[in-house]
Backbone as CSV, one residue per row, in Angstrom:
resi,resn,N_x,N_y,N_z,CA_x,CA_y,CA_z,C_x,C_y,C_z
1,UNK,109.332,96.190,90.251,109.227,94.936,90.959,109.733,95.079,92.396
2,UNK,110.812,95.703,92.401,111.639,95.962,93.820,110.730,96.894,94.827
3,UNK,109.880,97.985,94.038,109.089,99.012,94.840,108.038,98.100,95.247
4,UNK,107.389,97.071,94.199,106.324,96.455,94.714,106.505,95.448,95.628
5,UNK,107.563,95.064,95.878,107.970,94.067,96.755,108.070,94.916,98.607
6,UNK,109.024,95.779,98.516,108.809,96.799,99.646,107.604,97.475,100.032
7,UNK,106.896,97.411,99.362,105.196,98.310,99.555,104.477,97.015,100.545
8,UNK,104.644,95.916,99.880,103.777,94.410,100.172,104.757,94.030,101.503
9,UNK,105.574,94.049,101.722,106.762,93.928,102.880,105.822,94.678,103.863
10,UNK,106.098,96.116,103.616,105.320,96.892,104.457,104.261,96.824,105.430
11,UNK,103.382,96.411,104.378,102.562,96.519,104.634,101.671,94.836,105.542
12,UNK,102.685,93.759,105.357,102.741,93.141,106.092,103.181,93.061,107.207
13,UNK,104.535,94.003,107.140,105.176,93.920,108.383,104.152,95.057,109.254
14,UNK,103.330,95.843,108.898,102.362,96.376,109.800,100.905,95.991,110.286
15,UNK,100.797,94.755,110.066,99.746,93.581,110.524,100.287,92.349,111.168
16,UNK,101.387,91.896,111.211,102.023,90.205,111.914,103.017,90.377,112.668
17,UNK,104.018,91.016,112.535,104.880,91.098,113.931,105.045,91.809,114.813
18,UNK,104.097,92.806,114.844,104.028,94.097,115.745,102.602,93.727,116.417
19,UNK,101.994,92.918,115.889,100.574,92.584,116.988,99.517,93.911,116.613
20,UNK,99.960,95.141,115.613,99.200,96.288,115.521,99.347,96.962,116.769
21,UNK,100.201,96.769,117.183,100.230,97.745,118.379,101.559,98.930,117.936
22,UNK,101.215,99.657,118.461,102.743,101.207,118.103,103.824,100.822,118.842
23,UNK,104.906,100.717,118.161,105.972,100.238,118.973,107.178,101.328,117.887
24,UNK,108.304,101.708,119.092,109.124,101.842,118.592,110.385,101.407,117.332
25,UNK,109.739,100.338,116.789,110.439,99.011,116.404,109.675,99.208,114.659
26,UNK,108.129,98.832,115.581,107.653,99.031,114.259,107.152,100.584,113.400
27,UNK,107.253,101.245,113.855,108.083,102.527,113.082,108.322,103.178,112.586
28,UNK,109.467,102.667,113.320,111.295,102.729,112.268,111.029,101.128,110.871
29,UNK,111.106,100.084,111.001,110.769,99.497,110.073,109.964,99.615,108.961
30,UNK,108.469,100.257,109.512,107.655,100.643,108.368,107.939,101.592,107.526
31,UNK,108.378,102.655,108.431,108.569,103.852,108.452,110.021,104.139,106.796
32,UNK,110.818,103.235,107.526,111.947,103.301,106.621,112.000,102.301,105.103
33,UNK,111.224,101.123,105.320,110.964,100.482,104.099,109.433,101.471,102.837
34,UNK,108.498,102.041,103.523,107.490,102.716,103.194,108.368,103.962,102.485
35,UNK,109.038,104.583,103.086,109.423,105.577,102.435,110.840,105.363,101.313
36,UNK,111.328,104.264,101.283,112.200,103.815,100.568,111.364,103.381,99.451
37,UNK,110.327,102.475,99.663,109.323,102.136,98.899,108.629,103.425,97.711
38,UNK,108.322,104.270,98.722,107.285,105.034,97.986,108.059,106.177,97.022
39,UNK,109.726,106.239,97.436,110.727,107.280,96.449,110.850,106.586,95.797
40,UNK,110.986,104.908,95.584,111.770,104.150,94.103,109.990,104.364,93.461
41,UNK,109.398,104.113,93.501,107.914,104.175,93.018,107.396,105.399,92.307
42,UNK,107.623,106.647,93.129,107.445,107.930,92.323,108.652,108.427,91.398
43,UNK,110.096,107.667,91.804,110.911,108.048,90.788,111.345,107.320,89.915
44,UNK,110.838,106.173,89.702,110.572,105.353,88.790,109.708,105.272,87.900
45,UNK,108.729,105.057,88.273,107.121,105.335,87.397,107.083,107.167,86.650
46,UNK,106.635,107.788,87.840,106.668,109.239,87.392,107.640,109.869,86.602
47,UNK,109.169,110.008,87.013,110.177,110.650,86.604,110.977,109.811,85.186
48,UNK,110.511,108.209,85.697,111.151,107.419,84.577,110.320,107.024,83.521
49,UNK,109.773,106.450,83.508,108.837,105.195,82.846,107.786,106.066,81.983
50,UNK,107.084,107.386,83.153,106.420,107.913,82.391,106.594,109.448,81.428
51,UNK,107.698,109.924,82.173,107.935,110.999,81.244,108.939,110.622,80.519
52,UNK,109.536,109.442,80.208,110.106,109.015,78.442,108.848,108.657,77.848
53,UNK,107.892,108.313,78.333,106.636,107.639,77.640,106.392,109.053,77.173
54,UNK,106.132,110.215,77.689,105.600,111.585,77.313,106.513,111.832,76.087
55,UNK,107.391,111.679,76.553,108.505,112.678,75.710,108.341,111.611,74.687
56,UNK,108.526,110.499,74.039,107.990,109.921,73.133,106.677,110.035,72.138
57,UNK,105.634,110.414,72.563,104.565,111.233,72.203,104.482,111.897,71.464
58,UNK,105.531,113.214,72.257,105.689,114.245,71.441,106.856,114.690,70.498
59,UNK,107.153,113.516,70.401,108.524,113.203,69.462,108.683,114.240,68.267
60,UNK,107.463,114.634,67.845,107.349,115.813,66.736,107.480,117.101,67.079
61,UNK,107.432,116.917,68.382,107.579,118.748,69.092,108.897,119.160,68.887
62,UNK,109.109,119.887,69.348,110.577,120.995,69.536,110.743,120.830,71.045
63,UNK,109.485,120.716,71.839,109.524,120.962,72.928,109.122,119.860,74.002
64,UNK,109.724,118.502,73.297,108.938,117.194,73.554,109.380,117.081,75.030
65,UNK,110.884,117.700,75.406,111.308,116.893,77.170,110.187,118.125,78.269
66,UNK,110.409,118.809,77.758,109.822,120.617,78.218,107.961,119.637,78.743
67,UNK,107.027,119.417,77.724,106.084,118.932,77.843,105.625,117.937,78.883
68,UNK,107.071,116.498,78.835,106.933,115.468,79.448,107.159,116.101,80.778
69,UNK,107.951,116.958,81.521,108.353,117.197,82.710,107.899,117.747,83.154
70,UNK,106.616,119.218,82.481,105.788,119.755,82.757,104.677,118.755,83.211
71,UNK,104.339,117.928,82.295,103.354,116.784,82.467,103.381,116.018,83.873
72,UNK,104.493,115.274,84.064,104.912,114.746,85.185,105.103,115.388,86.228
73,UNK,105.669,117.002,86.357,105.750,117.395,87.617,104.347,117.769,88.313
74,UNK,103.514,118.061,86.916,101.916,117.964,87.523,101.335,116.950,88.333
75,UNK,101.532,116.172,87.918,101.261,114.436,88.524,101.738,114.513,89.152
76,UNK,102.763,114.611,90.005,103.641,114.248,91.143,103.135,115.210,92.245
77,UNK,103.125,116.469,91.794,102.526,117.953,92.526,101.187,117.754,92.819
78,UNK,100.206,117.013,91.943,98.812,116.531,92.729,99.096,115.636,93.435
79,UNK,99.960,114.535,93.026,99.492,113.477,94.001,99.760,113.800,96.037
80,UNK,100.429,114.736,95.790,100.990,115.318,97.209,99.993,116.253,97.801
81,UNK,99.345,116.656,96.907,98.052,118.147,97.592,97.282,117.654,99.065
82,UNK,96.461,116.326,98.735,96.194,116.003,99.977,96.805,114.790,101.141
83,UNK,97.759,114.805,100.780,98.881,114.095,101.923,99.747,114.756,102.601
């Protein structure tokens, strides 16, 4: 809720008080809520939410955390390839 709230912040604050123009001001504001935004988001979802969801899964494995973190660091490692 908190990541989605900072993403939508963002992304307002980079259309209405900056006029869309580059300013030193706007940023540092975007700049620092976006990336605050986008670490609670990948380490929440990815690291939290979804690799207990994994590791739950494989609840019958031996090797159920091994799987989920393998799983997830994949996901996280693509989502970065073209950014």
């Amino acid at each position: 809720m908190i990541a989605t709230l900072a993403v939508a912040i963002t992304f307002c604050s980079g259309l209405a008080p900056f006029g869309n123009q580059p300013s030193f001001w706007r940023v540092l504001v975007e700049g620092i809520i976006y990336y605050i935004g986008v670490a609670v988001v990948e380490e929440v979802y990815l690291r939290g939410l979804l690799q207990n969801l994994l590791e739950n899964c494989f609840e019958n494995s031996k090797n159920a955390a091994l799987y989920a973190i393998l799983i997830t660091s994949f996901l996280f490692g693509f989502g970065h390839i073209f950014g």
